[in-house]
Amino acid sequence: MSDVQHQRLREFVGDLAALLDSQPSEAEILALGSQRLAQLIRHDDWLEEAFTRPSPQRYQQYLLYADARQRFSVVSFVWGPGQSTPVHDHRVWGLIGMLRGAEISQNFRRDPLGHLHEQGEPVRLNPGDVEAVSPNMGDIHRVSNAFDNQTSISIHVYGGNIGAVKRAVYTEDGHEKPFISGYNNAFLPNIWDLSHG
Ligand SMILES: [Fe+2]
């Protein structure tokens, strides 16, 4: 992986840190962050192979970068053919940018009795598309690979260290189970070697 390719992710996390330094509202984070994430995923030449590997068991969640103050994290999500997440929430803002393949996101809402219902039509994300989630605008969804014969990869940005956030997955009847996702990688991309110019 050349430094030019690492440059895309390095500049992205630098720009995101600068955005958060300016004390923006969540609406500003989602609007400006979406634009910046769209720029990052316009090119599919920068994600190292180690962070694109599917697992036959379940979808993979690779940490690419975590802010030193855990204000944000950047993750590659890799779905093998036909894989999907459980219904889950995030509890922090999030941006989802489609890099490769396609995915389907179905939102859910809870009724006053706590039961879950599908909300709206499923949304299909194609390469270049960006979607936002937040506790303020609908935070419960299920995401699936749109393909049963190929891997799909999306790049996610969250307003916290998402692998450590105490959140929940949900059964069909709305029962909430505590969930801390963790990450599937032991090592992160080295975006800081600037020796090659
Ligand atoms: Fe999600």
Short mmCIF file of N, CA and C in Angstrom, two decimals, residues 24-197:
data_model
loop_
_atom_site.label_atom_id
_atom_site.label_comp_id
_atom_site.label_asym_id
_atom_site.label_seq_id
_atom_site.Cartn_x
_atom_site.Cartn_y
_atom_site.Cartn_z
N PRO A 24 -19.29 21.70 16.22
CA PRO A 24 -20.49 21.79 15.38
C PRO A 24 -21.70 21.15 16.06
N SER A 25 -22.88 21.51 15.57
CA SER A 25 -24.09 20.79 15.99
C SER A 25 -24.07 19.41 15.33
N GLU A 26 -24.94 18.52 15.83
CA GLU A 26 -24.99 17.20 15.20
C GLU A 26 -25.42 17.31 13.74
N ALA A 27 -26.34 18.23 13.47
CA ALA A 27 -26.80 18.41 12.07
C ALA A 27 -25.63 18.80 11.18
N GLU A 28 -24.75 19.66 11.68
CA GLU A 28 -23.58 20.07 10.89
C GLU A 28 -22.60 18.91 10.71
N ILE A 29 -22.42 18.13 11.76
CA ILE A 29 -21.54 16.96 11.64
C ILE A 29 -22.05 16.02 10.55
N LEU A 30 -23.38 15.76 10.59
CA LEU A 30 -23.94 14.81 9.63
C LEU A 30 -23.87 15.37 8.21
N ALA A 31 -24.14 16.67 8.06
CA ALA A 31 -24.14 17.25 6.71
C ALA A 31 -22.72 17.34 6.15
N LEU A 32 -21.81 17.93 6.92
CA LEU A 32 -20.44 18.12 6.42
C LEU A 32 -19.68 16.80 6.41
N GLY A 33 -19.92 15.97 7.43
CA GLY A 33 -19.27 14.66 7.47
C GLY A 33 -19.70 13.78 6.30
N SER A 34 -20.98 13.87 5.92
CA SER A 34 -21.47 13.08 4.77
C SER A 34 -20.75 13.50 3.49
N GLN A 35 -20.60 14.81 3.31
CA GLN A 35 -19.90 15.29 2.11
C GLN A 35 -18.46 14.78 2.07
N ARG A 36 -17.81 14.83 3.25
CA ARG A 36 -16.40 14.42 3.29
C ARG A 36 -16.27 12.91 3.10
N LEU A 37 -17.22 12.14 3.70
CA LEU A 37 -17.19 10.68 3.53
C LEU A 37 -17.45 10.32 2.07
N ALA A 38 -18.33 11.07 1.41
CA ALA A 38 -18.61 10.81 -0.01
C ALA A 38 -17.34 10.98 -0.85
N GLN A 39 -16.52 11.98 -0.49
CA GLN A 39 -15.24 12.16 -1.20
C GLN A 39 -14.33 10.95 -0.99
N LEU A 40 -14.27 10.47 0.27
CA LEU A 40 -13.38 9.34 0.57
C LEU A 40 -13.76 8.10 -0.22
N ILE A 41 -15.06 7.82 -0.29
CA ILE A 41 -15.48 6.55 -0.91
C ILE A 41 -15.68 6.67 -2.42
N ARG A 42 -15.42 7.87 -2.96
CA ARG A 42 -15.48 8.03 -4.42
C ARG A 42 -14.42 7.18 -5.11
N HIS A 43 -13.31 6.92 -4.36
CA HIS A 43 -12.23 6.09 -4.88
C HIS A 43 -12.21 4.78 -4.10
N ASP A 44 -12.04 3.69 -4.81
CA ASP A 44 -11.93 2.39 -4.14
C ASP A 44 -10.53 1.83 -4.41
N ASP A 45 -9.51 2.58 -3.93
CA ASP A 45 -8.13 2.14 -4.17
C ASP A 45 -7.28 2.25 -2.90
N TRP A 46 -7.91 2.51 -1.75
CA TRP A 46 -7.11 2.86 -0.56
C TRP A 46 -7.29 1.91 0.62
N LEU A 47 -8.25 1.00 0.55
CA LEU A 47 -8.50 0.13 1.70
C LEU A 47 -7.65 -1.13 1.57
N GLU A 48 -6.76 -1.34 2.56
CA GLU A 48 -5.86 -2.49 2.49
C GLU A 48 -6.65 -3.80 2.52
N GLU A 49 -6.09 -4.79 1.84
CA GLU A 49 -6.76 -6.08 1.65
C GLU A 49 -7.13 -6.72 3.00
N ALA A 50 -6.27 -6.50 4.01
CA ALA A 50 -6.52 -7.11 5.34
C ALA A 50 -7.86 -6.66 5.93
N PHE A 51 -8.33 -5.49 5.49
CA PHE A 51 -9.56 -4.94 6.06
C PHE A 51 -10.74 -5.07 5.10
N THR A 52 -10.58 -5.98 4.12
CA THR A 52 -11.65 -6.25 3.15
C THR A 52 -12.08 -7.72 3.20
N ARG A 53 -11.51 -8.49 4.18
CA ARG A 53 -11.73 -9.94 4.17
C ARG A 53 -13.04 -10.31 4.85
N PRO A 54 -13.91 -10.99 4.14
CA PRO A 54 -15.11 -11.50 4.79
C PRO A 54 -14.80 -12.74 5.61
N SER A 55 -15.69 -13.09 6.51
CA SER A 55 -15.61 -14.35 7.25
C SER A 55 -16.86 -15.14 6.93
N PRO A 56 -16.71 -16.48 6.78
CA PRO A 56 -17.92 -17.26 6.50
C PRO A 56 -18.90 -17.26 7.67
N GLN A 57 -18.40 -16.97 8.90
CA GLN A 57 -19.27 -17.03 10.09
C GLN A 57 -20.20 -15.83 10.19
N ARG A 58 -19.65 -14.64 10.05
CA ARG A 58 -20.47 -13.44 10.28
C ARG A 58 -19.79 -12.23 9.66
N TYR A 59 -20.55 -11.14 9.56
CA TYR A 59 -19.98 -9.90 9.02
C TYR A 59 -18.82 -9.44 9.89
N GLN A 60 -17.86 -8.75 9.29
CA GLN A 60 -16.66 -8.32 9.99
C GLN A 60 -16.67 -6.81 10.17
N GLN A 61 -16.08 -6.39 11.27
CA GLN A 61 -16.04 -4.97 11.62
C GLN A 61 -14.59 -4.64 11.97
N TYR A 62 -13.89 -3.98 11.02
CA TYR A 62 -12.46 -3.68 11.20
C TYR A 62 -12.27 -2.22 11.55
N LEU A 63 -11.63 -1.96 12.67
CA LEU A 63 -11.32 -0.58 13.05
C LEU A 63 -10.20 -0.06 12.16
N LEU A 64 -10.42 1.07 11.50
CA LEU A 64 -9.39 1.70 10.66
C LEU A 64 -8.71 2.85 11.38
N TYR A 65 -9.45 3.51 12.25
CA TYR A 65 -8.89 4.67 12.96
C TYR A 65 -9.80 4.99 14.15
N ALA A 66 -9.17 5.34 15.28
CA ALA A 66 -9.95 5.84 16.42
C ALA A 66 -9.32 7.14 16.90
N ASP A 67 -10.13 8.15 17.05
CA ASP A 67 -9.69 9.44 17.56
C ASP A 67 -9.13 9.25 18.98
N ALA A 68 -8.05 9.98 19.30
CA ALA A 68 -7.39 9.82 20.60
C ALA A 68 -8.33 10.12 21.76
N ARG A 69 -9.33 10.97 21.53
CA ARG A 69 -10.29 11.28 22.58
C ARG A 69 -11.62 10.56 22.38
N GLN A 70 -11.59 9.56 21.48
CA GLN A 70 -12.76 8.72 21.22
C GLN A 70 -13.97 9.55 20.80
N ARG A 71 -13.70 10.68 20.14
CA ARG A 71 -14.81 11.48 19.60
C ARG A 71 -15.38 10.84 18.35
N PHE A 72 -14.55 10.06 17.64
CA PHE A 72 -15.06 9.37 16.46
C PHE A 72 -14.18 8.15 16.15
N SER A 73 -14.74 7.26 15.37
CA SER A 73 -14.00 6.10 14.89
C SER A 73 -14.41 5.84 13.44
N VAL A 74 -13.51 5.20 12.71
CA VAL A 74 -13.75 4.86 11.30
C VAL A 74 -13.57 3.35 11.16
N VAL A 75 -14.54 2.71 10.55
CA VAL A 75 -14.61 1.25 10.54
C VAL A 75 -14.93 0.77 9.13
N SER A 76 -14.31 -0.35 8.69
CA SER A 76 -14.81 -0.98 7.47
C SER A 76 -15.68 -2.17 7.87
N PHE A 77 -16.88 -2.21 7.31
CA PHE A 77 -17.81 -3.31 7.53
C PHE A 77 -17.76 -4.19 6.29
N VAL A 78 -17.55 -5.49 6.51
CA VAL A 78 -17.42 -6.41 5.38
C VAL A 78 -18.47 -7.51 5.52
N TRP A 79 -19.39 -7.51 4.56
CA TRP A 79 -20.42 -8.55 4.53
C TRP A 79 -20.05 -9.61 3.51
N GLY A 80 -19.99 -10.86 3.95
CA GLY A 80 -19.90 -11.97 3.01
C GLY A 80 -21.24 -12.14 2.32
N PRO A 81 -21.28 -12.98 1.27
CA PRO A 81 -22.52 -13.20 0.54
C PRO A 81 -23.68 -13.54 1.47
N GLY A 82 -24.77 -12.80 1.35
CA GLY A 82 -26.00 -13.11 2.09
C GLY A 82 -25.99 -12.76 3.57
N GLN A 83 -24.90 -12.18 4.10
CA GLN A 83 -24.85 -11.91 5.54
C GLN A 83 -25.62 -10.64 5.90
N SER A 84 -26.08 -10.61 7.16
CA SER A 84 -26.75 -9.40 7.65
C SER A 84 -26.49 -9.23 9.14
N THR A 85 -26.72 -8.02 9.63
CA THR A 85 -26.58 -7.75 11.07
C THR A 85 -27.87 -8.15 11.76
N PRO A 86 -27.82 -8.34 13.07
CA PRO A 86 -29.10 -8.36 13.80
C PRO A 86 -29.70 -6.95 13.79
N VAL A 87 -30.96 -6.83 14.20
CA VAL A 87 -31.52 -5.50 14.44
C VAL A 87 -30.75 -4.89 15.60
N HIS A 88 -30.25 -3.67 15.42
CA HIS A 88 -29.37 -3.07 16.44
C HIS A 88 -29.50 -1.56 16.46
N ASP A 89 -29.00 -0.95 17.52
CA ASP A 89 -28.92 0.51 17.57
C ASP A 89 -27.46 0.94 17.69
N HIS A 90 -27.23 2.26 17.80
CA HIS A 90 -25.86 2.80 17.81
C HIS A 90 -25.60 3.70 19.01
N ARG A 91 -26.60 4.52 19.38
CA ARG A 91 -26.53 5.43 20.53
C ARG A 91 -25.58 6.60 20.33
N VAL A 92 -24.97 6.68 19.18
CA VAL A 92 -24.15 7.84 18.78
C VAL A 92 -24.48 8.10 17.31
N TRP A 93 -24.12 9.29 16.80
CA TRP A 93 -24.34 9.53 15.37
C TRP A 93 -23.45 8.62 14.53
N GLY A 94 -23.90 8.34 13.33
CA GLY A 94 -23.10 7.49 12.45
C GLY A 94 -23.33 7.84 10.99
N LEU A 95 -22.30 7.65 10.19
CA LEU A 95 -22.38 7.84 8.74
C LEU A 95 -21.93 6.55 8.07
N ILE A 96 -22.66 6.14 7.05
CA ILE A 96 -22.40 4.88 6.36
C ILE A 96 -22.15 5.21 4.89
N GLY A 97 -20.97 4.90 4.39
CA GLY A 97 -20.64 5.20 3.00
C GLY A 97 -20.34 3.90 2.27
N MET A 98 -21.03 3.67 1.16
CA MET A 98 -20.88 2.40 0.44
C MET A 98 -19.64 2.45 -0.46
N LEU A 99 -18.74 1.51 -0.23
CA LEU A 99 -17.49 1.48 -0.99
C LEU A 99 -17.55 0.48 -2.14
N ARG A 100 -18.07 -0.71 -1.84
CA ARG A 100 -17.98 -1.82 -2.81
C ARG A 100 -19.20 -2.72 -2.64
N GLY A 101 -19.78 -3.16 -3.72
CA GLY A 101 -20.99 -3.99 -3.60
C GLY A 101 -22.19 -3.12 -3.29
N ALA A 102 -23.12 -3.63 -2.49
CA ALA A 102 -24.32 -2.86 -2.11
C ALA A 102 -24.90 -3.46 -0.85
N GLU A 103 -25.63 -2.65 -0.09
CA GLU A 103 -26.30 -3.16 1.10
C GLU A 103 -27.69 -2.57 1.20
N ILE A 104 -28.52 -3.30 1.99
CA ILE A 104 -29.91 -2.90 2.20
C ILE A 104 -30.06 -2.59 3.69
N SER A 105 -30.60 -1.40 3.99
CA SER A 105 -30.83 -1.02 5.37
C SER A 105 -32.33 -0.89 5.61
N GLN A 106 -32.82 -1.59 6.63
CA GLN A 106 -34.24 -1.49 7.00
C GLN A 106 -34.32 -0.84 8.37
N ASN A 107 -35.00 0.31 8.44
CA ASN A 107 -35.19 0.98 9.73
C ASN A 107 -36.34 0.34 10.49
N PHE A 108 -36.26 0.46 11.83
CA PHE A 108 -37.33 -0.02 12.72
C PHE A 108 -37.68 1.09 13.70
N ARG A 109 -38.92 1.05 14.18
CA ARG A 109 -39.31 1.96 15.26
C ARG A 109 -39.99 1.13 16.34
N ARG A 110 -39.99 1.66 17.56
CA ARG A 110 -40.65 0.97 18.67
C ARG A 110 -41.99 1.63 18.91
N ASP A 111 -43.05 0.79 19.10
CA ASP A 111 -44.35 1.37 19.45
C ASP A 111 -44.40 1.57 20.96
N PRO A 112 -45.47 2.19 21.48
CA PRO A 112 -45.51 2.48 22.92
C PRO A 112 -45.39 1.24 23.80
N LEU A 113 -45.73 0.07 23.26
CA LEU A 113 -45.60 -1.16 24.04
C LEU A 113 -44.19 -1.74 23.94
N GLY A 114 -43.35 -1.10 23.15
CA GLY A 114 -41.97 -1.58 23.04
C GLY A 114 -41.76 -2.55 21.88
N HIS A 115 -42.84 -2.81 21.12
CA HIS A 115 -42.68 -3.74 20.00
C HIS A 115 -42.01 -3.04 18.82
N LEU A 116 -41.23 -3.79 18.08
CA LEU A 116 -40.53 -3.23 16.92
C LEU A 116 -41.36 -3.38 15.66
N HIS A 117 -41.34 -2.33 14.84
CA HIS A 117 -42.01 -2.39 13.54
C HIS A 117 -41.08 -1.85 12.48
N GLU A 118 -41.14 -2.46 11.31
CA GLU A 118 -40.37 -1.90 10.21
C GLU A 118 -40.90 -0.51 9.90
N GLN A 119 -39.99 0.41 9.65
CA GLN A 119 -40.38 1.79 9.37
C GLN A 119 -39.90 2.15 7.97
N GLY A 120 -40.84 2.43 7.09
CA GLY A 120 -40.48 2.83 5.74
C GLY A 120 -39.97 1.65 4.91
N GLU A 121 -39.65 1.98 3.69
CA GLU A 121 -39.14 0.97 2.76
C GLU A 121 -37.66 0.73 3.02
N PRO A 122 -37.16 -0.46 2.72
CA PRO A 122 -35.72 -0.67 2.82
C PRO A 122 -34.96 0.28 1.89
N VAL A 123 -33.81 0.73 2.33
CA VAL A 123 -32.98 1.65 1.55
C VAL A 123 -31.80 0.87 1.00
N ARG A 124 -31.56 0.99 -0.30
CA ARG A 124 -30.41 0.32 -0.91
C ARG A 124 -29.29 1.34 -1.08
N LEU A 125 -28.11 0.99 -0.57
CA LEU A 125 -26.93 1.83 -0.75
C LEU A 125 -26.05 1.21 -1.82
N ASN A 126 -25.73 2.01 -2.83
CA ASN A 126 -24.82 1.61 -3.90
C ASN A 126 -23.51 2.36 -3.74
N PRO A 127 -22.44 1.90 -4.40
CA PRO A 127 -21.15 2.56 -4.23
C PRO A 127 -21.27 4.08 -4.43
N GLY A 128 -20.71 4.83 -3.47
CA GLY A 128 -20.77 6.29 -3.51
C GLY A 128 -21.88 6.87 -2.65
N ASP A 129 -22.88 6.05 -2.25
CA ASP A 129 -24.00 6.55 -1.44
C ASP A 129 -23.59 6.66 0.03
N VAL A 130 -24.15 7.66 0.71
CA VAL A 130 -23.90 7.86 2.14
C VAL A 130 -25.25 7.98 2.85
N GLU A 131 -25.37 7.32 4.01
CA GLU A 131 -26.57 7.39 4.83
C GLU A 131 -26.17 7.74 6.25
N ALA A 132 -27.07 8.41 6.99
CA ALA A 132 -26.78 8.78 8.38
C ALA A 132 -27.71 8.06 9.34
N VAL A 133 -27.22 7.79 10.56
CA VAL A 133 -28.06 7.31 11.65
C VAL A 133 -27.76 8.16 12.88
N SER A 134 -28.72 8.24 13.77
CA SER A 134 -28.51 8.98 15.02
C SER A 134 -29.67 8.71 15.94
N PRO A 135 -29.43 8.73 17.26
CA PRO A 135 -30.55 8.58 18.19
C PRO A 135 -31.61 9.66 17.99
N ASN A 136 -31.25 10.77 17.36
CA ASN A 136 -32.21 11.86 17.15
C ASN A 136 -33.05 11.68 15.89
N MET A 137 -32.71 10.75 15.02
CA MET A 137 -33.43 10.65 13.76
C MET A 137 -33.75 9.22 13.35
N GLY A 138 -33.70 8.29 14.29
CA GLY A 138 -33.97 6.90 13.94
C GLY A 138 -32.67 6.14 14.04
N ASP A 139 -32.57 5.30 15.05
CA ASP A 139 -31.27 4.72 15.39
C ASP A 139 -31.28 3.20 15.34
N ILE A 140 -32.44 2.61 15.01
CA ILE A 140 -32.55 1.15 15.03
C ILE A 140 -32.70 0.65 13.60
N HIS A 141 -31.82 -0.25 13.21
CA HIS A 141 -31.96 -0.80 11.86
C HIS A 141 -31.31 -2.18 11.76
N ARG A 142 -31.53 -2.79 10.61
CA ARG A 142 -30.85 -4.04 10.25
C ARG A 142 -30.25 -3.83 8.87
N VAL A 143 -29.00 -4.23 8.70
CA VAL A 143 -28.30 -4.02 7.45
C VAL A 143 -27.91 -5.38 6.87
N SER A 144 -28.14 -5.53 5.57
CA SER A 144 -27.86 -6.80 4.90
C SER A 144 -27.06 -6.55 3.63
N ASN A 145 -26.23 -7.52 3.30
CA ASN A 145 -25.60 -7.51 1.99
C ASN A 145 -26.70 -7.65 0.93
N ALA A 146 -26.67 -6.79 -0.07
CA ALA A 146 -27.68 -6.88 -1.13
C ALA A 146 -27.43 -8.08 -2.05
N PHE A 147 -26.23 -8.68 -1.92
CA PHE A 147 -25.85 -9.76 -2.83
C PHE A 147 -25.70 -11.09 -2.09
N ASP A 148 -26.12 -12.18 -2.73
CA ASP A 148 -25.88 -13.49 -2.13
C ASP A 148 -24.72 -14.21 -2.81
N ASN A 149 -24.01 -13.47 -3.67
CA ASN A 149 -22.89 -14.12 -4.38
C ASN A 149 -21.64 -13.25 -4.41
N GLN A 150 -21.60 -12.17 -3.62
CA GLN A 150 -20.37 -11.38 -3.56
C GLN A 150 -20.28 -10.60 -2.25
N THR A 151 -19.06 -10.21 -1.93
CA THR A 151 -18.79 -9.44 -0.72
C THR A 151 -19.21 -7.99 -0.93
N SER A 152 -19.70 -7.35 0.13
CA SER A 152 -19.97 -5.91 0.09
C SER A 152 -19.25 -5.24 1.25
N ILE A 153 -18.77 -4.01 1.00
CA ILE A 153 -17.97 -3.30 2.01
C ILE A 153 -18.45 -1.86 2.11
N SER A 154 -18.71 -1.42 3.36
CA SER A 154 -19.04 -0.01 3.56
C SER A 154 -18.12 0.56 4.63
N ILE A 155 -17.89 1.87 4.54
CA ILE A 155 -17.04 2.59 5.48
C ILE A 155 -17.94 3.39 6.40
N HIS A 156 -17.80 3.17 7.71
CA HIS A 156 -18.67 3.81 8.68
C HIS A 156 -17.86 4.76 9.56
N VAL A 157 -18.47 5.86 9.90
CA VAL A 157 -17.89 6.81 10.86
C VAL A 157 -18.91 6.98 11.97
N TYR A 158 -18.46 6.89 13.21
CA TYR A 158 -19.36 7.01 14.35
C TYR A 158 -18.86 8.08 15.32
N GLY A 159 -19.79 8.67 16.06
CA GLY A 159 -19.43 9.69 17.03
C GLY A 159 -19.00 9.13 18.36
N GLY A 160 -18.10 8.16 18.33
CA GLY A 160 -17.56 7.54 19.54
C GLY A 160 -16.68 6.37 19.10
N ASN A 161 -16.13 5.67 20.08
CA ASN A 161 -15.37 4.45 19.79
C ASN A 161 -16.38 3.32 19.70
N ILE A 162 -16.93 3.12 18.49
CA ILE A 162 -18.17 2.34 18.36
C ILE A 162 -18.03 0.91 18.88
N GLY A 163 -16.84 0.33 18.75
CA GLY A 163 -16.66 -1.05 19.23
C GLY A 163 -16.77 -1.17 20.74
N ALA A 164 -16.70 -0.04 21.45
CA ALA A 164 -16.75 -0.04 22.90
C ALA A 164 -18.06 0.54 23.45
N VAL A 165 -18.91 1.03 22.55
CA VAL A 165 -20.16 1.67 23.00
C VAL A 165 -21.12 0.60 23.53
N LYS A 166 -21.70 0.85 24.71
CA LYS A 166 -22.72 -0.05 25.26
C LYS A 166 -24.04 0.26 24.56
N ARG A 167 -24.48 -0.70 23.71
CA ARG A 167 -25.71 -0.47 22.96
C ARG A 167 -26.52 -1.74 22.96
N ALA A 168 -27.40 -1.95 21.97
CA ALA A 168 -28.30 -3.10 22.06
C ALA A 168 -28.56 -3.74 20.71
N VAL A 169 -28.81 -5.04 20.73
CA VAL A 169 -29.44 -5.72 19.62
C VAL A 169 -30.85 -6.10 20.09
N TYR A 170 -31.75 -6.33 19.12
CA TYR A 170 -33.16 -6.53 19.44
C TYR A 170 -33.67 -7.82 18.81
N THR A 171 -34.50 -8.53 19.59
CA THR A 171 -35.21 -9.67 19.01
C THR A 171 -36.45 -9.14 18.28
N GLU A 172 -37.09 -10.01 17.51
CA GLU A 172 -38.24 -9.60 16.70
C GLU A 172 -39.35 -8.98 17.55
N ASP A 173 -39.51 -9.47 18.82
CA ASP A 173 -40.59 -8.93 19.67
C ASP A 173 -40.16 -7.66 20.41
N GLY A 174 -38.99 -7.13 20.09
CA GLY A 174 -38.57 -5.87 20.68
C GLY A 174 -37.72 -6.03 21.92
N HIS A 175 -37.47 -7.28 22.33
CA HIS A 175 -36.65 -7.50 23.52
C HIS A 175 -35.23 -7.00 23.26
N GLU A 176 -34.71 -6.25 24.21
CA GLU A 176 -33.42 -5.57 24.05
C GLU A 176 -32.32 -6.38 24.75
N LYS A 177 -31.25 -6.67 24.01
CA LYS A 177 -30.11 -7.40 24.60
C LYS A 177 -28.88 -6.51 24.58
N PRO A 178 -28.19 -6.35 25.73
CA PRO A 178 -26.99 -5.52 25.75
C PRO A 178 -25.97 -6.03 24.74
N PHE A 179 -25.23 -5.10 24.11
CA PHE A 179 -24.35 -5.45 23.00
C PHE A 179 -23.16 -4.49 23.00
N ILE A 180 -21.96 -5.03 23.01
CA ILE A 180 -20.74 -4.25 22.78
C ILE A 180 -20.02 -4.97 21.66
N SER A 181 -19.88 -4.32 20.51
CA SER A 181 -19.51 -5.08 19.31
C SER A 181 -18.04 -5.49 19.27
N GLY A 182 -17.14 -4.66 19.83
CA GLY A 182 -15.72 -4.93 19.65
C GLY A 182 -15.34 -4.76 18.18
N TYR A 183 -14.15 -5.26 17.86
CA TYR A 183 -13.63 -5.19 16.48
C TYR A 183 -13.03 -6.53 16.12
N ASN A 184 -12.88 -6.82 14.84
CA ASN A 184 -12.33 -8.10 14.39
C ASN A 184 -10.83 -8.05 14.10
N ASN A 185 -10.23 -6.86 14.12
CA ASN A 185 -8.79 -6.78 13.82
C ASN A 185 -7.97 -6.48 15.08
N ALA A 186 -6.72 -7.02 15.09
CA ALA A 186 -5.80 -6.73 16.18
C ALA A 186 -4.89 -5.55 15.85
N PHE A 187 -4.75 -5.23 14.56
CA PHE A 187 -3.84 -4.16 14.12
C PHE A 187 -4.57 -3.20 13.20
N LEU A 188 -4.09 -1.95 13.23
CA LEU A 188 -4.72 -0.90 12.42
C LEU A 188 -3.84 -0.54 11.23
N PRO A 189 -4.43 0.04 10.17
CA PRO A 189 -3.62 0.52 9.05
C PRO A 189 -2.62 1.58 9.55
N ASN A 190 -1.38 1.49 9.09
CA ASN A 190 -0.38 2.51 9.44
C ASN A 190 -0.44 3.63 8.42
N ILE A 191 -1.19 4.67 8.77
CA ILE A 191 -1.36 5.79 7.84
C ILE A 191 -0.34 6.90 8.11
N TRP A 192 0.63 6.63 9.00
CA TRP A 192 1.50 7.71 9.48
C TRP A 192 2.93 7.62 9.00
N ASP A 193 3.28 6.66 8.14
CA ASP A 193 4.64 6.58 7.60
C ASP A 193 4.73 7.54 6.42
N LEU A 194 5.39 8.66 6.63
CA LEU A 194 5.45 9.71 5.60
C LEU A 194 6.80 9.71 4.88
N SER A 195 7.59 8.61 5.05
CA SER A 195 8.97 8.61 4.55
C SER A 195 9.06 8.50 3.04
N HIS A 196 7.97 8.14 2.38
CA HIS A 196 8.03 7.95 0.92
C HIS A 196 7.54 9.17 0.16
N GLY A 197 7.42 10.28 0.86
CA GLY A 197 7.04 11.54 0.20
C GLY A 197 5.57 11.60 -0.04
#
